[in-house]
XYZ file of C-alpha atoms in Angstrom:
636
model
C -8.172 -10.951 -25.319
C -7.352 -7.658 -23.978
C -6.629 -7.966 -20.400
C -5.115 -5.624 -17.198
C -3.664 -5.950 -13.596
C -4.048 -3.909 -10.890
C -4.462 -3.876 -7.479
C -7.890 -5.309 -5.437
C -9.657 -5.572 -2.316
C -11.755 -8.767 -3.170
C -14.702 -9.912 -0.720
C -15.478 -13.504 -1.170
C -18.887 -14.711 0.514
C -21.019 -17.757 0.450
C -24.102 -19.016 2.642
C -23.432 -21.643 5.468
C -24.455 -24.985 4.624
C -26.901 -23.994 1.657
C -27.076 -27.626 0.068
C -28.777 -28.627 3.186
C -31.110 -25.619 3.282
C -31.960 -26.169 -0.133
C -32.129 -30.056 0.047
C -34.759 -29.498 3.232
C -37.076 -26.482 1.386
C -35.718 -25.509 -1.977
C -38.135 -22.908 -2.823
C -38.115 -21.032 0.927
C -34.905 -21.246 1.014
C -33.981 -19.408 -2.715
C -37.105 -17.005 -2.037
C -35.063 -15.722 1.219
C -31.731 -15.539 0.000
C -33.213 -13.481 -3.247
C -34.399 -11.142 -1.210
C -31.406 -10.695 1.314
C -29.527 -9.960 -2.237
C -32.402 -7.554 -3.169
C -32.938 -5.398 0.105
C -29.762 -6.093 2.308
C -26.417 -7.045 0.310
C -26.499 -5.246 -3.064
C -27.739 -1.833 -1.384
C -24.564 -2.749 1.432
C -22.680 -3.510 -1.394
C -23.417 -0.224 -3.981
C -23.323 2.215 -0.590
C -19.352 0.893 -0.034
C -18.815 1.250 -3.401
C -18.002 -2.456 -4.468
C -18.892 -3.764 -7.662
C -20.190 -7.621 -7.621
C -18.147 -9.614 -10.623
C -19.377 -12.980 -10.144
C -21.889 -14.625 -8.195
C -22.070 -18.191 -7.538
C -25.397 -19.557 -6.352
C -25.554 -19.028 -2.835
C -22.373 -16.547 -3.072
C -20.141 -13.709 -3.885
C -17.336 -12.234 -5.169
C -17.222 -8.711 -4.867
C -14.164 -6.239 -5.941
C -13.896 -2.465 -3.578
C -11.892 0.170 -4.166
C -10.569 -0.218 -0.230
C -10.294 -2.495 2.076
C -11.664 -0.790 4.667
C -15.099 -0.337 1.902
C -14.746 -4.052 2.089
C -14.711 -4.986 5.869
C -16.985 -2.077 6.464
C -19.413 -3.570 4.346
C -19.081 -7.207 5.334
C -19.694 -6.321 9.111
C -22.728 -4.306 7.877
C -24.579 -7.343 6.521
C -23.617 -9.712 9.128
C -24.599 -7.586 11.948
C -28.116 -6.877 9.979
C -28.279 -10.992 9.559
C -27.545 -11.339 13.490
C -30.668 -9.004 13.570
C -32.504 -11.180 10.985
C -32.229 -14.672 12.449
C -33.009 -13.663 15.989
C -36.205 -15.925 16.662
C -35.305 -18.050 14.020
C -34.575 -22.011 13.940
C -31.218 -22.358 14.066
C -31.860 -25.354 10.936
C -33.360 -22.401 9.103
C -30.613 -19.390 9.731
C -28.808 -17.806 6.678
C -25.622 -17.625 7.673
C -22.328 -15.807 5.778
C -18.727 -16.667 5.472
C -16.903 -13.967 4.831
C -13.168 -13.585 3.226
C -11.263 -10.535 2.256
C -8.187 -10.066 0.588
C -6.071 -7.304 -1.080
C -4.044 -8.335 -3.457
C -3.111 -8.574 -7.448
C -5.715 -9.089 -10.155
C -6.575 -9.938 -13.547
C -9.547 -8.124 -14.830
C -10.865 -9.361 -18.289
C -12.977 -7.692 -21.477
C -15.639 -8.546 -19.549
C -15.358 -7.326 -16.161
C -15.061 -10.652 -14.292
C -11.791 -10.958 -11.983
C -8.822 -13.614 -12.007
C -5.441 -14.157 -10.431
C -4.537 -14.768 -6.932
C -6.509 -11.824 -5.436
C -9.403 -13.348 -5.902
C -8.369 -17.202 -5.245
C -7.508 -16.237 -1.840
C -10.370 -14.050 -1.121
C -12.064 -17.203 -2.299
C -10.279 -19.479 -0.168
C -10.384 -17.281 3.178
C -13.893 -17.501 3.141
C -13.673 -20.895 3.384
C -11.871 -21.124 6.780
C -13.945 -18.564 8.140
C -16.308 -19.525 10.589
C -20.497 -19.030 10.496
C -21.218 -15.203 10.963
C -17.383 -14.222 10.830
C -15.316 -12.379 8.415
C -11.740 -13.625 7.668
C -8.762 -11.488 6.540
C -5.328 -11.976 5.051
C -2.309 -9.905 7.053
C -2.695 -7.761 3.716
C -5.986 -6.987 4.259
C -5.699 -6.743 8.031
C -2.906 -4.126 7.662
C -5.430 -1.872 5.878
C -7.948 -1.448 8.702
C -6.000 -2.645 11.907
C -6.164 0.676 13.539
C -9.410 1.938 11.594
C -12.289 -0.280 13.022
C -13.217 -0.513 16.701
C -13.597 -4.106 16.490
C -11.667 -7.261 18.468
C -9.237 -9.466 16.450
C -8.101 -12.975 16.567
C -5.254 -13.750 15.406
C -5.261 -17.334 13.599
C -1.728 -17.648 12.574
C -0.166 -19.010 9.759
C -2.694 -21.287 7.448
C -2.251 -22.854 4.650
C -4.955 -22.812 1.819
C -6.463 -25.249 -0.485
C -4.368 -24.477 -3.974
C -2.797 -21.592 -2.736
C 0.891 -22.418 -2.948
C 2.558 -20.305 0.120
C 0.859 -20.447 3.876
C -0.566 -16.562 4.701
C -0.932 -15.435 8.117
C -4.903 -14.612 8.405
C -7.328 -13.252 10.883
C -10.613 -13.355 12.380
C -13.057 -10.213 13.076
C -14.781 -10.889 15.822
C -18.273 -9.354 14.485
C -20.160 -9.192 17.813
C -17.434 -7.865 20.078
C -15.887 -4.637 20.283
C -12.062 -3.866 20.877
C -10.823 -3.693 23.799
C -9.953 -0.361 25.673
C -6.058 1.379 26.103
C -5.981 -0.077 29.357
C -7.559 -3.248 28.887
C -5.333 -4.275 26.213
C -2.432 -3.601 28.456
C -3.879 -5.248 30.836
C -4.630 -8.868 29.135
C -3.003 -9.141 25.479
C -5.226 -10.525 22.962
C -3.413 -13.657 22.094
C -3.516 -15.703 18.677
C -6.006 -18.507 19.219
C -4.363 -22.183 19.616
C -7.321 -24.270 19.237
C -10.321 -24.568 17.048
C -12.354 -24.525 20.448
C -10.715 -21.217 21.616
C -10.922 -19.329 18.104
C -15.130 -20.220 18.442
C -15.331 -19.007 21.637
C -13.898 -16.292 20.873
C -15.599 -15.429 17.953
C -18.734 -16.272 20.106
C -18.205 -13.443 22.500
C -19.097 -9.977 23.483
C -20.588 -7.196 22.037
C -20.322 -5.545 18.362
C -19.780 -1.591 18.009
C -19.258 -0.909 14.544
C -20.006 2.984 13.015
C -20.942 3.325 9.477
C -21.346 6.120 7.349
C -25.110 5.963 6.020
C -26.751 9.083 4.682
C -23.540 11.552 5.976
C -24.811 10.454 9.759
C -22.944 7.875 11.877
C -25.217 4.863 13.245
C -23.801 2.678 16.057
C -25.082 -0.975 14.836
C -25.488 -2.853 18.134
C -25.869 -6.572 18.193
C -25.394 -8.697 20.771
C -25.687 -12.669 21.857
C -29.432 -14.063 21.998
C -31.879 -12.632 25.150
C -29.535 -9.541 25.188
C -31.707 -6.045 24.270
C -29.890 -4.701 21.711
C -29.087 -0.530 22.123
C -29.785 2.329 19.499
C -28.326 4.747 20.828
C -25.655 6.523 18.980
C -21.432 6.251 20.805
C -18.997 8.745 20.477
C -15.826 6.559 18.858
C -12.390 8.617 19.019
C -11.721 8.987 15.097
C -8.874 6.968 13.834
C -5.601 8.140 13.091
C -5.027 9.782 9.821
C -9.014 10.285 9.045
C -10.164 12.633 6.389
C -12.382 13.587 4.224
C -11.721 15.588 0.831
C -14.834 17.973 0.894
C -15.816 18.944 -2.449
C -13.714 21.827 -3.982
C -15.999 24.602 -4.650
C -15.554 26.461 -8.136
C -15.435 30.124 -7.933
C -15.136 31.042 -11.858
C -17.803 32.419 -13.466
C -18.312 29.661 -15.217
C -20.421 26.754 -14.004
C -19.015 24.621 -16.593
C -15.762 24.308 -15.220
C -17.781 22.081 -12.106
C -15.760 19.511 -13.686
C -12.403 20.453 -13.195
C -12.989 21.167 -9.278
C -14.675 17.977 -8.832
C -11.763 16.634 -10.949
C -9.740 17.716 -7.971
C -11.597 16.621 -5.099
C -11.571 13.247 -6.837
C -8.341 12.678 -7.435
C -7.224 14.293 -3.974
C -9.051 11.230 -2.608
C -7.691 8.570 -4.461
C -3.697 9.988 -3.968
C -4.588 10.859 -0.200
C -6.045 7.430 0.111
C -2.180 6.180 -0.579
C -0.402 8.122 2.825
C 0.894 5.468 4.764
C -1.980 5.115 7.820
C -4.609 7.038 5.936
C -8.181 6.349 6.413
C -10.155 8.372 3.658
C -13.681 8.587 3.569
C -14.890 7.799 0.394
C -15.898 10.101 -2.600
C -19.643 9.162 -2.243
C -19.942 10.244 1.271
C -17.876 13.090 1.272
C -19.801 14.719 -1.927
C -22.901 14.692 -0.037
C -21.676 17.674 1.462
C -21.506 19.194 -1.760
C -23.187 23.156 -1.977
C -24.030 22.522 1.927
C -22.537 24.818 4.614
C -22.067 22.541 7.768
C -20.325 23.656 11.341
C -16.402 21.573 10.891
C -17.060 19.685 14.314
C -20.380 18.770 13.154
C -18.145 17.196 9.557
C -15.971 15.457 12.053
C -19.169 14.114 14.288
C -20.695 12.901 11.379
C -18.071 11.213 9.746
C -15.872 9.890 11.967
C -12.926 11.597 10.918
C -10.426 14.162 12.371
C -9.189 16.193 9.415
C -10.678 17.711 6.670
C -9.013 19.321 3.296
C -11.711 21.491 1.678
C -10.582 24.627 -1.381
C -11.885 26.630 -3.743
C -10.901 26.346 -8.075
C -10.329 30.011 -9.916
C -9.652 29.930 -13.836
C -9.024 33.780 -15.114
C -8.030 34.082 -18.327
C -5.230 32.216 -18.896
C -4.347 31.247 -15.632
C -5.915 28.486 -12.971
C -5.734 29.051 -8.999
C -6.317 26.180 -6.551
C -6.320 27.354 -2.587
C -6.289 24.556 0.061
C -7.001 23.764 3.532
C -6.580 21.330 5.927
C -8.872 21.641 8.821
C -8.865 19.891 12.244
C -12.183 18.476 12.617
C -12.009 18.119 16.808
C -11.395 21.706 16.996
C -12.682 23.380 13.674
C -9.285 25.768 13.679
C -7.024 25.532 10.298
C -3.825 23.470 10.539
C -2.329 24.413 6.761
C -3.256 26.124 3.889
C -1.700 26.554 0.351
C -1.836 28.400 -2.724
C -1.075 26.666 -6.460
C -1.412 29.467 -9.092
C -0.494 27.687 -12.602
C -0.722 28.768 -16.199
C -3.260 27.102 -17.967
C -2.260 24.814 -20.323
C -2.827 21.193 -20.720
C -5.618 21.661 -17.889
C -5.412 17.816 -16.747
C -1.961 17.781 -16.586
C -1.681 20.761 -14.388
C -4.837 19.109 -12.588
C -2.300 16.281 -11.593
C 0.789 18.398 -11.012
C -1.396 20.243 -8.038
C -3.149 16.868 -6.836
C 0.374 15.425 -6.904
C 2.110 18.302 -5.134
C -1.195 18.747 -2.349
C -1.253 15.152 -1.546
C 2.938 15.339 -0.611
C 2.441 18.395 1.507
C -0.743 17.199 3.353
C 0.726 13.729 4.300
C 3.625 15.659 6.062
C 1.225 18.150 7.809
C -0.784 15.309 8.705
C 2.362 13.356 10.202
C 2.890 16.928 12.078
C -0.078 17.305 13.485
C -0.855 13.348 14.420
C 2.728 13.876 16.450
C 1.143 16.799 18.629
C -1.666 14.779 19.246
C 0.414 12.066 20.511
C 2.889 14.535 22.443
C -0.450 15.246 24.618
C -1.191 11.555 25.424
C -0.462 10.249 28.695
C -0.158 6.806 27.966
C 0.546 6.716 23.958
C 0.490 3.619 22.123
C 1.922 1.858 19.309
C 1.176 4.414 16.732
C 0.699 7.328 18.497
C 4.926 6.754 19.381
C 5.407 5.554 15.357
C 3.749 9.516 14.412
C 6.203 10.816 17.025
C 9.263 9.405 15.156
C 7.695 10.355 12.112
C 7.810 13.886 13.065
C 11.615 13.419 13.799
C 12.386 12.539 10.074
C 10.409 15.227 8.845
C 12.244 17.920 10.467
C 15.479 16.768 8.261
C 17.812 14.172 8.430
C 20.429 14.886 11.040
C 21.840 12.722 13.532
C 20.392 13.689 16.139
C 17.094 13.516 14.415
C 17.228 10.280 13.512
C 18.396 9.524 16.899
C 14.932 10.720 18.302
C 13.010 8.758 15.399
C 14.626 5.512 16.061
C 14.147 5.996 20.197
C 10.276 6.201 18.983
C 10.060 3.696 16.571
C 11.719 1.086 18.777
C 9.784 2.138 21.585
C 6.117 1.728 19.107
C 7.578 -1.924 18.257
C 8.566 -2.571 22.165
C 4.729 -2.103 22.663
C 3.545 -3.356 19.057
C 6.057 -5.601 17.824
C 3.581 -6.425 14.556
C 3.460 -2.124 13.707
C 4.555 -2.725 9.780
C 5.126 1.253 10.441
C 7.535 1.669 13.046
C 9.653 -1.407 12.190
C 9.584 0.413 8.128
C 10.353 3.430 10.087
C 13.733 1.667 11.956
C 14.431 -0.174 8.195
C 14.503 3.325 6.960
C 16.943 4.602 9.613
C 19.377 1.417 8.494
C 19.439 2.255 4.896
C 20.064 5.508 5.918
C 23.350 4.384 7.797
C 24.200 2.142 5.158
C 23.945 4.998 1.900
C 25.831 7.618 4.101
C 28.782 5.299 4.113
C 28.366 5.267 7.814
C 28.935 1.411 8.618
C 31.591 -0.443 8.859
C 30.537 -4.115 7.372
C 28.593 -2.841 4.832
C 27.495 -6.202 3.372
C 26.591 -7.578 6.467
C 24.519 -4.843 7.252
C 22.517 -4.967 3.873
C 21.883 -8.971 4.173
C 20.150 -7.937 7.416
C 17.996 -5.183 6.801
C 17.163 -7.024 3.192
C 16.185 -10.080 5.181
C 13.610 -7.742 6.981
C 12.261 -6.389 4.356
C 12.262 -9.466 2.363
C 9.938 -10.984 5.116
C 7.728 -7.382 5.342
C 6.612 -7.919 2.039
C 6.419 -10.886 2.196
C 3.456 -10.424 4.622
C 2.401 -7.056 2.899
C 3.326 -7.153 -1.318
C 1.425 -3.990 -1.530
C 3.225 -1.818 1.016
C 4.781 0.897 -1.304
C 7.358 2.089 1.548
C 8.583 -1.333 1.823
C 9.103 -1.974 -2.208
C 11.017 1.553 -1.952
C 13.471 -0.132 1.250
C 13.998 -2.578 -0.763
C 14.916 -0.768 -4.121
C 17.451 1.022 -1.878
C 19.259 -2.244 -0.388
C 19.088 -3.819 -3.858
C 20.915 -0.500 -5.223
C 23.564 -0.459 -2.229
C 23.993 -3.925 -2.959
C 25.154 -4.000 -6.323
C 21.903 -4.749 -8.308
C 21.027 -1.882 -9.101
C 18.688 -3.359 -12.363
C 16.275 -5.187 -9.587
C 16.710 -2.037 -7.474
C 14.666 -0.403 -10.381
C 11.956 -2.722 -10.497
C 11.222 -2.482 -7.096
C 11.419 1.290 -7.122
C 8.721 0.850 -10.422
C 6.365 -1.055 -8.152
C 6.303 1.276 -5.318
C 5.566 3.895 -8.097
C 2.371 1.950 -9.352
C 0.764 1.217 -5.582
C 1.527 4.812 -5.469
C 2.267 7.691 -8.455
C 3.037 10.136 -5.715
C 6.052 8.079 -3.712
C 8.695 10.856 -4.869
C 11.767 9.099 -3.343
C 10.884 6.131 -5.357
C 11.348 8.691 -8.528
C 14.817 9.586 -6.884
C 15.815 6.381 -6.556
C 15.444 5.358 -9.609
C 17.864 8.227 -10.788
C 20.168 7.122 -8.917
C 20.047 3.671 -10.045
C 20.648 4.574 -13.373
C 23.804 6.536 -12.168
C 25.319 3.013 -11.054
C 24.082 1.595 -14.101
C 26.066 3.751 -15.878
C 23.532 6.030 -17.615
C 24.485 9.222 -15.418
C 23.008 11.056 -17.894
C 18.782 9.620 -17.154
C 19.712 10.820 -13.275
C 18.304 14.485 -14.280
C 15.206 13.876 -15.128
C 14.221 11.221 -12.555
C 15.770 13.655 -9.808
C 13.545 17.070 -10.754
C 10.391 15.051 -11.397
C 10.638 13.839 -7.769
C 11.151 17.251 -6.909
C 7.957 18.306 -8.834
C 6.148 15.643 -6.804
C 7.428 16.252 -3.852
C 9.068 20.300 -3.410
C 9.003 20.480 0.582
C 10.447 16.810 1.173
C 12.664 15.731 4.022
C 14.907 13.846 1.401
C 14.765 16.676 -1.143
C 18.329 17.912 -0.549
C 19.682 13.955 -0.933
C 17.182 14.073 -4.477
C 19.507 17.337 -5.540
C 22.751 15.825 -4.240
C 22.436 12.701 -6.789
C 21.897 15.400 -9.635
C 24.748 16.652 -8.359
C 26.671 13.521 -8.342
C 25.366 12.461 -11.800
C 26.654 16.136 -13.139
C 29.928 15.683 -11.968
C 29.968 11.741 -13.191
C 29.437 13.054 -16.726
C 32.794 16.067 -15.775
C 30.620 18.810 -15.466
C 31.716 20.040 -12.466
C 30.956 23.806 -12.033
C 27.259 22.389 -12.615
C 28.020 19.940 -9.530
C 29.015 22.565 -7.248
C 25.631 24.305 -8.100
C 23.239 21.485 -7.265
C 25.631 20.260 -3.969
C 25.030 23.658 -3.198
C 21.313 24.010 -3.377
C 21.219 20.593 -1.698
C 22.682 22.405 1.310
C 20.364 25.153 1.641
C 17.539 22.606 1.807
C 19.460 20.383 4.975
C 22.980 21.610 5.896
C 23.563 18.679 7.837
C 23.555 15.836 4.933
C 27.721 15.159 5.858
C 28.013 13.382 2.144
C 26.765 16.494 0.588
C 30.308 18.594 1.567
C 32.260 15.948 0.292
C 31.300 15.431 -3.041
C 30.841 19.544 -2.909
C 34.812 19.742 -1.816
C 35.587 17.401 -4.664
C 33.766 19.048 -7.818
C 35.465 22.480 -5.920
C 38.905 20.657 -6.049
C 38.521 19.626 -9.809
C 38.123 22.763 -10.869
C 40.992 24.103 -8.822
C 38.919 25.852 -6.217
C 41.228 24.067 -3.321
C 40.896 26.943 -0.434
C 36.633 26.098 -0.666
C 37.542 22.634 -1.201
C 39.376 21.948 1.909
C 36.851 23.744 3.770
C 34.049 21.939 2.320
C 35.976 18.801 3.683
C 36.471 20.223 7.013
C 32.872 20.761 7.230
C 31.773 17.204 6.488
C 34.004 15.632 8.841
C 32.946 17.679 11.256
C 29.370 15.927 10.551
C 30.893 12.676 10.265
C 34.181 12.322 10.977
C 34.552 8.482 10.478
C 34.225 9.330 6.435
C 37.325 7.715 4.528
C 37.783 7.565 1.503
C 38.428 3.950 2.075
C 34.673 3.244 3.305
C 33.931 5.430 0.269
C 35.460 3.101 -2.235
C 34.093 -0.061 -0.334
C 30.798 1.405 -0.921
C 30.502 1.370 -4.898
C 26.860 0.790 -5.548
C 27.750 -1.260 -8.687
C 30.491 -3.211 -10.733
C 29.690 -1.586 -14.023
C 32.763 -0.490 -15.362
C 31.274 2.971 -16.497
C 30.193 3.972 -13.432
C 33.478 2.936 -11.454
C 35.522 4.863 -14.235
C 33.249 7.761 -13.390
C 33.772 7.431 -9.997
C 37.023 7.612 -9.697
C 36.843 11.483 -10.822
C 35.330 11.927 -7.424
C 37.627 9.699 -5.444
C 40.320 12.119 -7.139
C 38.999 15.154 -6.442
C 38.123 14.276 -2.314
C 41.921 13.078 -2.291
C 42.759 16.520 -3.590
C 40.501 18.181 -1.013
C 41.832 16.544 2.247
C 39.583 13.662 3.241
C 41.571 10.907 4.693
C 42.159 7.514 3.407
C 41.557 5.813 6.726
């Protein structure tokens, strides 16, 4: 039997005590709950785009393409069954338990789900309480800072069958989050007692948008005897919000339709994988197809505060795509670009541009999140975590990553469970670590891999985090499980072009110097404008003067330089191709210029820092060693 994995958000749902419902007035009780599934949940279900593979009597089990589809539509139906059992016997209420999970699954020949994506959904729902939806920390990650709605956090449980505890949590449907100020003020704490999580899942009042014919609706429900309000609330859009508007096709040719919804589609899915992104989804955003709308009236409607809308040309022989990002508060453009391709293999180019757009945008988007936050008088966790972002997108010099890491410590000072901002300071320590730059190197690795081990721990599908880890499995001599993780950051997302990189340079410890090419200008494909482009061209370089060709090494360490003069590793294996090939005067000079950048460089810390045992690539090496000996850098 033919079967695949991938990667889920699973909602898992069942009816409160429906044995006893059905034991006390069978036929009332199925006639109701057919038509909830008629009129209410499979119209909630189809609108978030979720697919129901299984039901089970009085349940569920429904696969999304988001989480945030999936929580979105779980709060939907049990806000409208609040609604629905008002004036009801509380014997006679139909009442959901609600569990969502992200994580792996099996899907068979037949559409139906398996694997422990769906067991956990499965089993969530079963420590959920009456009315209330229950997450994983996967899950959770997905939509913490994309729904205005109150959490509980219920700790660390441990599930029927399901071998390792997960932390989970509790949306509190029927209470909305708490302001800036008021969360400073009194910190939601994890509930410590059955008693405490009901009350608290018990309490307030529920403001939830949804997106329902293009126009927002604010879905007010509150505790019994309390009128219930209509009236529609302006919600500050989340960070990162977007919407891909459909691309409009300017050829002459109506047929080619395809192709620029082709675009728009795929733009969606590979935007949809930016670290922090929310992205409305491909239904909603093609209602706007053929319509011209004012951009604040977009934004209004959909909640979001950026918008990427473009035009597709084919002439002759040749394809143009022209993009735009537009702010949605103001309606003024933030970026625009221009892809003009020869037309080929149309669907590959089709990906080359999606691939290449998606890159750009999420560092525009980074950019302009970073201004936002520059205006904010009392910033919090991720407004400071876009801040240091900015930092490392300006190019990795000291003094850069000096400002990022002030941020980033600063977002986990105020958020100390931001998976963001402490990626963001794990980032800054592999930095240190592959620049040569610290003294116990091994100690150094065990540390940051001990983070990292526990991130993912929390969060398997965090791309980022299966890259930090490639990186510290690299620098720590294993470079073969380096690879795999650097594979699986590639699958939860195509478009992660220092994954690419790293996996070139993997192969360079493995001893294959000569697969480092390939892997290095594909990322560069991917990802042109990067911050970590110039260390992408400087392990081409490396690998190119690993195999002796050293004139070709001196090339690509010099176009690593134009892209960030300030990489201090760069000049020293420049100076050492220079001095193989007897260019000494430019080879000392080279030198001088790296120590200048970081003048606690030895060649001592060099040679303690071998990324690998294999004999190949420490044969290899030791051309380099040579030629920085020959150029001047100290032994230390």
């Amino acid at each position: 039997m033919s079967k695949s994995r991938r990667l889920a958000a699973i909602l898992a749902a069942d009816v409160v005590g429906f044995s006893r419902m059905t034991g006390a007035d069978e036929d009332r009780t199925l006639a109701r709950l057919r038509a909830l599934r008629s009129d209410l949940i499979d119209p909630t279900v189809a609108v978030h785009n979720g697919r129901v593979f299984k039901r089970t009597g009085d349940g569920a089990l429904i696969e999304f393409r988001s989480v945030v589809d999936a929580v979105r539509c779980a709060v939907e139906v049990q806000n409208a069954m609040v609604e629905r059992n008002a004036g009801v016997p509380a014997e006679r209420r139909i009442e959901f338990r609600i569990g969502v999970h992200l994580g792996d699954v099996v899907e068979e020949t037949d559409g139906d789900l398996m694997g422990d994506g769906v067991n956990i959904a499965a089993r969530l729902e079963g420590v959920a309480q009456p009315g209330a939806i229950c997450l994983s920390e996967d899950a959770f990650r997905q939509v913490r800072s994309r729904l205005d709605l109150t959490v509980s956090d219920l700790g660390t449980i441990t599930l029927k069958n399901i071998a390792e505890p997960i932390r989970a949590y509790s949306l509190q449907v029927g209470a909305p989050a708490p302001t800036k100020a008021a969360a400073e003020a009194k910190p939601n704490k994890p509930a410590t007692t059955q008693r405490s999580r009901l009350a608290l899942l018990g309490a307030g009042i529920v403001a939830l948008f949804v997106i329902a014919g293009g126009v927002w609706h604010f879905l007010g429900v509150n505790r019994p005897g309390v009128a219930v309000s209509n009236e529609p609330t302006r919600i500050e859009p989340p960070h990162l919000s977007i919407v891909v508007l459909p691309f409009v096709n300017l050829s002459n040719d109506p047929a080619q339709d395809y192709f620029a919804d082709g675009v728009t589609e795929n733009l969606t899915t590979d935007i949809s994988r930016i670290r922090g992104s929310f992205v409305i989804a491909r239904a909603s955003a093609f209602s706007f197809k053929g319509r011209t709308a004012d951009p604040r009236e977009i934004g209004k409607a959909l909640g979001v505060r950026y918008a990427l809308e473009g035009s597709v040309q084919r002439d002759q022989n040749r394809i143009r795509v022209n993009a735009q990002l537009i702010d949605l508060t103001t309606g003024g453009q933030l970026w625009a670009e221009r892809f003009e391709k020869p037309l080929a293999d149309l669907f590959a180019m089709q990906d080359e541009v999606v691939a290449a757009l998606a890159s750009q945008l999420g560092a525009e988007l980074i950019t302009d999140e970073a201004r936002r936050a520059e205006r904010e008088t009392n910033p919090d966790s991720m407004d400071l975590y876009f801040q240091g972002m900015a930092w490392l997108n300006k190019g990795l010099t000291a003094e850069y990553k000096k400002r990022a890491r002030g941020f980033f410590e600063r977002a986990l000072a105020l958020d100390p469970q931001n998976p963001e901002a402490f990626l963001g300071v794990a980032y800054l320590d592999v930095q240190d670590i592959a620049g040569y730059g610290v003294d116990d190197r091994v100690a150094a690795l065990s540390a940051v891999e001990a983070k990292l081990s526990k991130a993912l721990s929390l969060s398997p599908s965090n791309a980022w985090a299966h890259y930090l880890m490639c990186r510290v499995l690299v620098n720590s001599k294993r470079a073969v499980q380096g690879i795999a993780e650097c594979e699986r950051a590639l699958t939860l997302n195509p478009n992660l072009a220092a994954a690419q990189a790293m996996i070139g340079f993997a192969e360079l410890a493995n001893g294959h110097a000569e697969k480092t090419e390939s892997h290095e200008l594909e990322a560069m494909r991917i990802s042109p404008r990067d911050a970590e482009a110039n260390a992408w061209l400087g392990y081409l370089a490396e690998s190119k003067q690993f195999l002796g060709f050293d004139e070709d090494a001196v090339t690509w360490n010099r176009r690593s330089l134009e892209i960030n003069v300030n990489r201090p590793v760069t000049y020293f294996y420049l100076a050492s191709a220079l001095a193989q090939i007897g260019r000494l005067d430019e080879a000392l000079s080279a030198a001088r210029a790296g120590l200048s950048l970081d003048p606690k460089f030895t060649l001592r810390r060099y040679r303690a820092g071998a990324q690998s045992d294999n004999p190949i690539f420490l044969k290899q090496r030791e051309r380099v060693i040579e030629g920085m000996e020959k150029a001047g850098i100290p032994e230390g």
